[in-house]
Coordinates of C-alpha atoms in Angstrom, one line a residue:
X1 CA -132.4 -49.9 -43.6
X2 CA -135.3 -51.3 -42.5
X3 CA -139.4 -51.2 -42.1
X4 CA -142.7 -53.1 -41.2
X5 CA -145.6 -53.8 -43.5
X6 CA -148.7 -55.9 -44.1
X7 CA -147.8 -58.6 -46.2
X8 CA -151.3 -58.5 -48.3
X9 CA -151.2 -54.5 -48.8
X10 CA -147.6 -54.8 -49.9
X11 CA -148.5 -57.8 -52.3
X12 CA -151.4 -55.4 -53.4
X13 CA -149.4 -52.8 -54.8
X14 CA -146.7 -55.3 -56.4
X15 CA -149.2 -57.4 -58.2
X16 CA -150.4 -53.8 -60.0
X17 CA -146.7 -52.9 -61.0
X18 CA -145.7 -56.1 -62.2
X19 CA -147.1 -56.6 -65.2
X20 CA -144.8 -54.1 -66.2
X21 CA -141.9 -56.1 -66.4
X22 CA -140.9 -58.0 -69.5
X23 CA -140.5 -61.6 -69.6
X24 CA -137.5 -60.9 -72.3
X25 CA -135.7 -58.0 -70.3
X26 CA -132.6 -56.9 -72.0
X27 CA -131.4 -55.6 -68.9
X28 CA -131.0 -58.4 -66.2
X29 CA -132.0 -55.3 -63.5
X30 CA -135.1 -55.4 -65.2
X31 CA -136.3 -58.3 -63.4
X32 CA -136.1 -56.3 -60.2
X33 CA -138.1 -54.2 -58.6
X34 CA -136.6 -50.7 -56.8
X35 CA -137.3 -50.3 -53.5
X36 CA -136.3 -46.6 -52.3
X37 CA -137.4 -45.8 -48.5
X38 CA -137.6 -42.2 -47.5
X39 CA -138.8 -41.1 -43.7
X40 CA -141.8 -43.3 -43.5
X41 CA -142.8 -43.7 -47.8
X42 CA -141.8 -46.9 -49.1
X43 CA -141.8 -46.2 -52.8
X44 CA -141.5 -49.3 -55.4
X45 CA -140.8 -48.6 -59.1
X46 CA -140.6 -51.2 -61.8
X47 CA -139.9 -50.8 -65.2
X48 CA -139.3 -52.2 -69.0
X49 CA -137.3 -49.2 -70.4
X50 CA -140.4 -48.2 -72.6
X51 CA -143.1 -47.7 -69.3
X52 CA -142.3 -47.9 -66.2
X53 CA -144.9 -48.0 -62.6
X54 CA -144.4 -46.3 -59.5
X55 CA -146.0 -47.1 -56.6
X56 CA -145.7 -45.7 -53.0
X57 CA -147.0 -46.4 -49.4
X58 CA -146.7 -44.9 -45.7
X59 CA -145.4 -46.8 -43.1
X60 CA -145.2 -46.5 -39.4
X61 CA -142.5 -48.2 -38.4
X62 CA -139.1 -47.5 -40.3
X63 CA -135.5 -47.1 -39.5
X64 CA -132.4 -45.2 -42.2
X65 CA -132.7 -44.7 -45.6
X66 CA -131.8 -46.1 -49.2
X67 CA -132.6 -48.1 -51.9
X68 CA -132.5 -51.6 -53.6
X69 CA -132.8 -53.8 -56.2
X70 CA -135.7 -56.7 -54.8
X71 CA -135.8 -60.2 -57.1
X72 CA -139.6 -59.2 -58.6
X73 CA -141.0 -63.2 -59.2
X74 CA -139.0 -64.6 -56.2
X75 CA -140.9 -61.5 -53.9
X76 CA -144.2 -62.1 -55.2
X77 CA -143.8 -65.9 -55.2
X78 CA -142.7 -65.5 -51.6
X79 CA -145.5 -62.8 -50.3
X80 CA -148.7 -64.9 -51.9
X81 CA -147.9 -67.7 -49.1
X82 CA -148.6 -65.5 -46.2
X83 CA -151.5 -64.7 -44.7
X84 CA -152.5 -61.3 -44.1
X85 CA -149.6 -60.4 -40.8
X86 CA -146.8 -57.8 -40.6
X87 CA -143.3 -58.7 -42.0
X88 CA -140.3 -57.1 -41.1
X89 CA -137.7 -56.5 -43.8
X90 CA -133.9 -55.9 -43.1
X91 CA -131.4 -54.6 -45.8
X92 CA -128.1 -54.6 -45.5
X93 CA -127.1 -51.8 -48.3
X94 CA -123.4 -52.7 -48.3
X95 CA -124.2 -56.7 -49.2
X96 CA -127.4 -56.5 -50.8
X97 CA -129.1 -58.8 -48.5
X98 CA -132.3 -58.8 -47.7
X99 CA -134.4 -60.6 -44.4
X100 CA -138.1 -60.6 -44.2
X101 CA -138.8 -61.5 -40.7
X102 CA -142.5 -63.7 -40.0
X103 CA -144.5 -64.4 -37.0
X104 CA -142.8 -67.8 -37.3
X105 CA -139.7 -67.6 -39.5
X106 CA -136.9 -65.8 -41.4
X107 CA -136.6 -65.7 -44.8
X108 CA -133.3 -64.4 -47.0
X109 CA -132.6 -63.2 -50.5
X110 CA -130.2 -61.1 -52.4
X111 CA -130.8 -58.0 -54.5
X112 CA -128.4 -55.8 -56.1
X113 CA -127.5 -52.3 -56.2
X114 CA -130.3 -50.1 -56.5
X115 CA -127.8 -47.4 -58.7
X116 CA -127.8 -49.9 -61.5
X117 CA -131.9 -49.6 -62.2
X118 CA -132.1 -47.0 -65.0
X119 CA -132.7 -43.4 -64.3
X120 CA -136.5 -42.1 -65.1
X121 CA -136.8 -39.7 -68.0
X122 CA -137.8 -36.1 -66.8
X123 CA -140.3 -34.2 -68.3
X124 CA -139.6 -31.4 -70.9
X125 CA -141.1 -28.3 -69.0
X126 CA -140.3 -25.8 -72.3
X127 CA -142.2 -28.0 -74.4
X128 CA -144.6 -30.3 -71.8
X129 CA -148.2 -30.5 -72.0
X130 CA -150.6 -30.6 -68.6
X131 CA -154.0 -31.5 -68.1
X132 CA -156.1 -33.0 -65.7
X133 CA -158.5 -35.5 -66.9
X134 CA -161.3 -37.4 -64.9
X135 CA -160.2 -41.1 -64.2
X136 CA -163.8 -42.3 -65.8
X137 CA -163.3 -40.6 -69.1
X138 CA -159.6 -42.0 -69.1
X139 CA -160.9 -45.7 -68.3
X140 CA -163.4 -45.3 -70.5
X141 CA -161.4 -44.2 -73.9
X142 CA -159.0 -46.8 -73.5
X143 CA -161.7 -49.2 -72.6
X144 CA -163.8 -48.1 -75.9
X145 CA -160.6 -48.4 -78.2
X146 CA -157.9 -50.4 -76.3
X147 CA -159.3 -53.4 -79.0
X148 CA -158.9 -51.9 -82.3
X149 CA -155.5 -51.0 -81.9
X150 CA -153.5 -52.6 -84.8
X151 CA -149.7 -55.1 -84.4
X152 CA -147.9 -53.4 -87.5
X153 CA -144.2 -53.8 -87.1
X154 CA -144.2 -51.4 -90.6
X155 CA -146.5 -48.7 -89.2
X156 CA -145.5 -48.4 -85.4
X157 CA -148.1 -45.2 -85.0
X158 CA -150.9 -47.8 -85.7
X159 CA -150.2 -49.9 -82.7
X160 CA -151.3 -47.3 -80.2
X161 CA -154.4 -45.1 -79.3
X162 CA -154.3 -41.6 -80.5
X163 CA -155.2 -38.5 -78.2
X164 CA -156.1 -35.7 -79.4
X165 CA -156.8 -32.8 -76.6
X166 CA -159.0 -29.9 -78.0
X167 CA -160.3 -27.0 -76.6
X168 CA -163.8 -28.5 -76.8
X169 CA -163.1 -31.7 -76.2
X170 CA -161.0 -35.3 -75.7
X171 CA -160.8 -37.3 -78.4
X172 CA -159.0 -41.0 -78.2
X173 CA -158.8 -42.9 -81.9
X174 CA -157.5 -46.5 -82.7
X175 CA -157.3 -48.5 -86.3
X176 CA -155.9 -51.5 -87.6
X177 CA -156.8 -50.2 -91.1
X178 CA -159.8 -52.9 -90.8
X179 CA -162.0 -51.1 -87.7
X180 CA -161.9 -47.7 -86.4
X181 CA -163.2 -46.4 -83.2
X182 CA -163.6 -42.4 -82.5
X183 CA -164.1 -42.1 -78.8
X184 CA -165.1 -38.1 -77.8
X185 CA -165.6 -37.2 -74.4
X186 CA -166.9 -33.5 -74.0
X187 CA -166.7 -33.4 -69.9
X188 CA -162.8 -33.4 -70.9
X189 CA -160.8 -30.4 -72.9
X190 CA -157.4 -28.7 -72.8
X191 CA -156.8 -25.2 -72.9
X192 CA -154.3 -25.6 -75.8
X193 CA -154.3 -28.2 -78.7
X194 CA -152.3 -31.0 -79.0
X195 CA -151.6 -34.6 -79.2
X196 CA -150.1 -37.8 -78.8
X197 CA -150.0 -41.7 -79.8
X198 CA -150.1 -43.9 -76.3
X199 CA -148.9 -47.5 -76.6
X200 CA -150.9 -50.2 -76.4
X201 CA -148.9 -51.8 -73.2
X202 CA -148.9 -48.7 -71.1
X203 CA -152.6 -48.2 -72.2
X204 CA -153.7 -51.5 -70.7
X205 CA -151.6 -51.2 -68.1
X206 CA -153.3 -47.6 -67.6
X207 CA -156.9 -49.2 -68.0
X208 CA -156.2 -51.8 -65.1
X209 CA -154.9 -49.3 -62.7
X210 CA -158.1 -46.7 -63.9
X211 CA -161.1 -49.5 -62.2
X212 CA -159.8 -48.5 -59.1
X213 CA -159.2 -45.1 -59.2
X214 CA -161.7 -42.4 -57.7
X215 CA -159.8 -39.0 -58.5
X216 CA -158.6 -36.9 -61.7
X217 CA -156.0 -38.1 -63.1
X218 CA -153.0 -35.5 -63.9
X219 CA -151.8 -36.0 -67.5
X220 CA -148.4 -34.6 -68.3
X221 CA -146.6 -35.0 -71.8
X222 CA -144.1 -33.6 -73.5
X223 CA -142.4 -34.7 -77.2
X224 CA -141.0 -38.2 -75.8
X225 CA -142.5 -39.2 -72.5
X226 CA -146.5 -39.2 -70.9
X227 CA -146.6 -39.0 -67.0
X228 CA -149.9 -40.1 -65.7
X229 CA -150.4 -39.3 -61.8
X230 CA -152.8 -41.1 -59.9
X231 CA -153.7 -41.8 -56.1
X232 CA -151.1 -44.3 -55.2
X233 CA -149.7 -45.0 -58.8
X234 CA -147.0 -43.0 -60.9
X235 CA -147.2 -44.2 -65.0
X236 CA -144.4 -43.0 -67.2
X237 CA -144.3 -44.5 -70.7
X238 CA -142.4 -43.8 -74.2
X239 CA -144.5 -42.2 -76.7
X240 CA -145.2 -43.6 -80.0
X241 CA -142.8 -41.4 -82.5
X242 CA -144.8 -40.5 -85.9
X243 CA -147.7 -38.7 -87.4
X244 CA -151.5 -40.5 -87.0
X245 CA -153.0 -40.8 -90.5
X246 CA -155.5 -38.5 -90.9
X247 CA -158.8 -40.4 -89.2
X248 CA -161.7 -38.2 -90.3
X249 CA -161.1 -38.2 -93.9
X250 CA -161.7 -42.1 -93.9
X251 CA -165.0 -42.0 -92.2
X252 CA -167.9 -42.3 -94.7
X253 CA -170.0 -39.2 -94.4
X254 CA -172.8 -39.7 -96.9
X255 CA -174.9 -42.9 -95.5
X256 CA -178.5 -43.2 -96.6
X257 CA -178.9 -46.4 -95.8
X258 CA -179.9 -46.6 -92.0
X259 CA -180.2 -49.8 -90.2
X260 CA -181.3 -49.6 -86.0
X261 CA -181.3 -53.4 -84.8
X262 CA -181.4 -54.5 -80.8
X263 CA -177.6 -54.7 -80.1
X264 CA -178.0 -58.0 -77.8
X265 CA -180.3 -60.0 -80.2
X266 CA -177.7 -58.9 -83.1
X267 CA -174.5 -59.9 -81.4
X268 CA -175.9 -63.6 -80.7
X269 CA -177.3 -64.4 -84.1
X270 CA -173.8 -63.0 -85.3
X271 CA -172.2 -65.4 -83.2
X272 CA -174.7 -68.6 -83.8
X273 CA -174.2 -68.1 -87.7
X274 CA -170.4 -67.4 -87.7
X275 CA -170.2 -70.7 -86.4
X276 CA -171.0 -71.8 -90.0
X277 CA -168.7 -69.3 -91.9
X278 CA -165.4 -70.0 -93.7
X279 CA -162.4 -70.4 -91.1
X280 CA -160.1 -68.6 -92.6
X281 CA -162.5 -65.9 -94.2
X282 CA -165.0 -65.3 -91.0
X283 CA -167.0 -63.3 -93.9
X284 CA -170.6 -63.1 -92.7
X285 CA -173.2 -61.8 -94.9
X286 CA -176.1 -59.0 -94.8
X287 CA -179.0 -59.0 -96.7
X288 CA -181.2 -55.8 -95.6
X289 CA -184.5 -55.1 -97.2
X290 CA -188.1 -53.6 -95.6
X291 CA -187.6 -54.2 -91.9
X292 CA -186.2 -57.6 -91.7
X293 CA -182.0 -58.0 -91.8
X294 CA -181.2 -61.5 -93.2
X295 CA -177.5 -62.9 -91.8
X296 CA -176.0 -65.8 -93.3
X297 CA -172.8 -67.5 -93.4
X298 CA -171.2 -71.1 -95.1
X299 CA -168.0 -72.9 -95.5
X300 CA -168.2 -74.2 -99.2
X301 CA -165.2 -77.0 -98.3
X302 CA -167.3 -78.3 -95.3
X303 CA -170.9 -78.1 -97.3
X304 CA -172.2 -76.2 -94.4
X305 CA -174.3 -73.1 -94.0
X306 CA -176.2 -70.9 -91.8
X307 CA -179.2 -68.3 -91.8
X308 CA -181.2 -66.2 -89.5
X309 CA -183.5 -63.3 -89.6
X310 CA -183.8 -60.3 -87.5
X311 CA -186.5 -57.7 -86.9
X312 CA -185.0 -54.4 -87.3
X313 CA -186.2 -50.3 -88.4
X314 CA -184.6 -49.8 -91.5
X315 CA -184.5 -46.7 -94.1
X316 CA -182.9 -46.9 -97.6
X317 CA -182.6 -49.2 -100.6
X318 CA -181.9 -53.1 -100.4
X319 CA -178.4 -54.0 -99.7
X320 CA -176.3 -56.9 -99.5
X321 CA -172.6 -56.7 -97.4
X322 CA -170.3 -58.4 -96.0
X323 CA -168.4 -58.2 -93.1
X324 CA -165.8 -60.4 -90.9
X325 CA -167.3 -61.4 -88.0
X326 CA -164.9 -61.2 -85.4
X327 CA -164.3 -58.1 -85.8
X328 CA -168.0 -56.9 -85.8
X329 CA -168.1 -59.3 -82.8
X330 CA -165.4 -57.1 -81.1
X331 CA -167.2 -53.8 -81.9
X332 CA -171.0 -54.8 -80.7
X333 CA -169.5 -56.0 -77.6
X334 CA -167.5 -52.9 -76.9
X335 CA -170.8 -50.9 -77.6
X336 CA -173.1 -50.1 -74.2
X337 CA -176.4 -49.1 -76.3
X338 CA -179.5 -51.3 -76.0
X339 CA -179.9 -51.0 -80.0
X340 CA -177.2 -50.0 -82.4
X341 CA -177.2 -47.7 -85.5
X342 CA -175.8 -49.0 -88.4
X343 CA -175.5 -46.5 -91.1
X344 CA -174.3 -47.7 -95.0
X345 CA -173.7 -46.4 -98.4
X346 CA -172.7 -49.3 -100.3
X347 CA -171.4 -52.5 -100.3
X348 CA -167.9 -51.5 -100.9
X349 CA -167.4 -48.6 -98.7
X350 CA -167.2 -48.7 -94.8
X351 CA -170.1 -49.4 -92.6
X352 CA -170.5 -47.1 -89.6
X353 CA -171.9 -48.4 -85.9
X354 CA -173.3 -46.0 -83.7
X355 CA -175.2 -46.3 -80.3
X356 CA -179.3 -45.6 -81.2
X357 CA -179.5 -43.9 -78.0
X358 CA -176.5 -42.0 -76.2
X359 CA -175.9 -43.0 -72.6
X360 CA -174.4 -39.4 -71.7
X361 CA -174.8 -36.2 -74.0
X362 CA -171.2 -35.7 -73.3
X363 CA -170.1 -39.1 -74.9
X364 CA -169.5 -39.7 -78.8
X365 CA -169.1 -42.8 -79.7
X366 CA -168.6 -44.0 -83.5
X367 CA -167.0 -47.3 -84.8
X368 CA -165.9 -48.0 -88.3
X369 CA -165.7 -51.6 -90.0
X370 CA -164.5 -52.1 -93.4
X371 CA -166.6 -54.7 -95.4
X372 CA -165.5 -58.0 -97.1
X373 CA -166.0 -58.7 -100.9
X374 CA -168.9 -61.0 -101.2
X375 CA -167.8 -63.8 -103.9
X376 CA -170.5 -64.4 -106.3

């Protein structure tokens, strides 16, 4: 088996399946990559058991067919010294040895039998799900809730974003129990209802393959397994078993307190006075009353404290909150609006951020934060 290909355009593809691959495999195959050549299409899978990334390119110059296990790190490692020039690879299938002929040199390694890399789950076609979704609105809904994705070994259906496909729309929800983001996309919909819980790790593997996509992306599920088929890539990942809690029923309805604020100038003063708040608290307080919001922070044990004002249009009675600043850090900075609505009932329930001003009609964008107790 053999073939010819540009050493930066293979690197290319390898660099975007790689992150795939555990550092801990359980399986020692696992640290391979599988290199199957058909005709001229070189196709490169690799894999963790729980999501695994296919890759393909054409090729002009190839001889036989067959697979192969390829050393992942030692391949990369080797392929980043080269500047951009054909290499030649030879595989002998019975030894599992592999040349990749330079301009100027040989070099040799040894893979392993390309039967022992585990076989890809198939799609349930009685009970699959298929949709095609634009690669933007994809990108986007992972981008928009990627971050509030929880790490709850007890509640496994928390540590992944939640899609929920609707005849009217596409809606992608993460929590933590702390934050909450409801991402709706309109320009999306599927002409039957369903759902599923994607895992963070395919999703950001998703996200980084989505910048550089410029087609729909065809979205296949069934009760175990999501396909997503793009240009050159191929992801296939485990779903998250389990029902998602029941979002809507947390989100505060009822909020006549209405605060619209310049998203920029808020996010910095947030940062300057959270310089000043408790370590291990990161409470930061609101005072809101007439048009002027009042954020102030301090760290009792270190005698230090913090407070600035803000110019903001505000409706409803004075309030005072409290809220942990890295995560209303991670919120404003994962919101695209110039100003930023926030809408509050009282000082114990859940403050809601919206965008002022919509970028898109189709878009819907609302983000949850549970407050902090405010210690007298």
């Amino acid at each position: 088996m053999k073939f010819v290909v540009s050493s930066t355009e293979l690197l290319s593809h390898l660099n975007a399946i790689s992150k795939v691959i555990s550092s801990k495999n359980t399986l020692p195959i696992l640290d391979n990559y599988l290199f199957q050549l058909e005709e001229n299409r070189l196709t490169v899978t690799a894999s963790d058991l729980e999501s695994t990334l296919i890759t393909s390119l054409e090729l002009d110059n190839t001889e036989g067919t067959g697979d192969i296990a390829v050393p992942a790190k030692l391949l990369n490692d080797t392929l980043k010294e080269f500047p951009d020039q054909p290499l030649t690879f030879k595989f002998d299938l019975d030894t599992f040895g592999i040349d990749i002929y330079s301009e100027n040199g040989k070099f040799s390694i040894v893979g392993q039998d390309g039967d022992e890399f585990p076989q890809l789950p198939e799609l349930n076609e009685a009970a699959a799900s298929t949709i095609q979704v634009p690669h933007d609105v994809l990108q986007s809904g992972i981008q928009r809730t990627l971050f509030a994705t929880a790490d709850d070994e007890l509640r496994p259906v928390m540590n992944g974003i939640f899609l929920e496909l609707g005849n009217n729309d596409l809606t992608f929800v993460a929590s933590d129990a702390h934050k909450l983001v409801r991402y709706k996309r309109a320009d999306a919909k599927a002409e039957v209802e369903s759902s599923f819980i994607l895992p963070k790790k395919p999703a950001s593997l998703l996200k980084n393959l989505l910048v550089k996509e410029d087609y729909d992306v065809k979205l296949q599920f069934d009760e175990k397994n999501a396909f997503f088929t793009l240009s050159n890539f191929k992801l296939i990942c485990r779903l998250v078993e389990g029902n998602y809690p029941s979002y809507n029923s947390v989100i505060p309805t009822n909020n006549p307190n209405k605060l619209i604020v310049d998203r920029l100038e808020f996010y910095n003063t947030i940062k300057r006075v959270s310089v000043f708040a408790n370590q291990a608290s990161n409470l930061i307080k609101f005072h809101i009353d007439g048009n002027q919001l009042v954020v102030s922070a301090q760290d009792v044990d270190f005698s230090i404290s913090a407070v600035e004002r803000i110019k903001c249009q505000y409706e409803g009675e004075e309030i005072e909150i409290g809220f942990k600043s890295t995560f209303l850090l991670e919120i404003l900075s994962n919101l695209s609006s110039s100003e930023v609505r926030v809408e509050l009932s009282d000082p114990t329930r859940a403050g809601l951020l919206l965008p002022a001003e919509k970028d898109f009609d189709e878009e819907d964008v609302l983000m949850l934060l549970m407050p902090m107790m405010i210690n007298a």
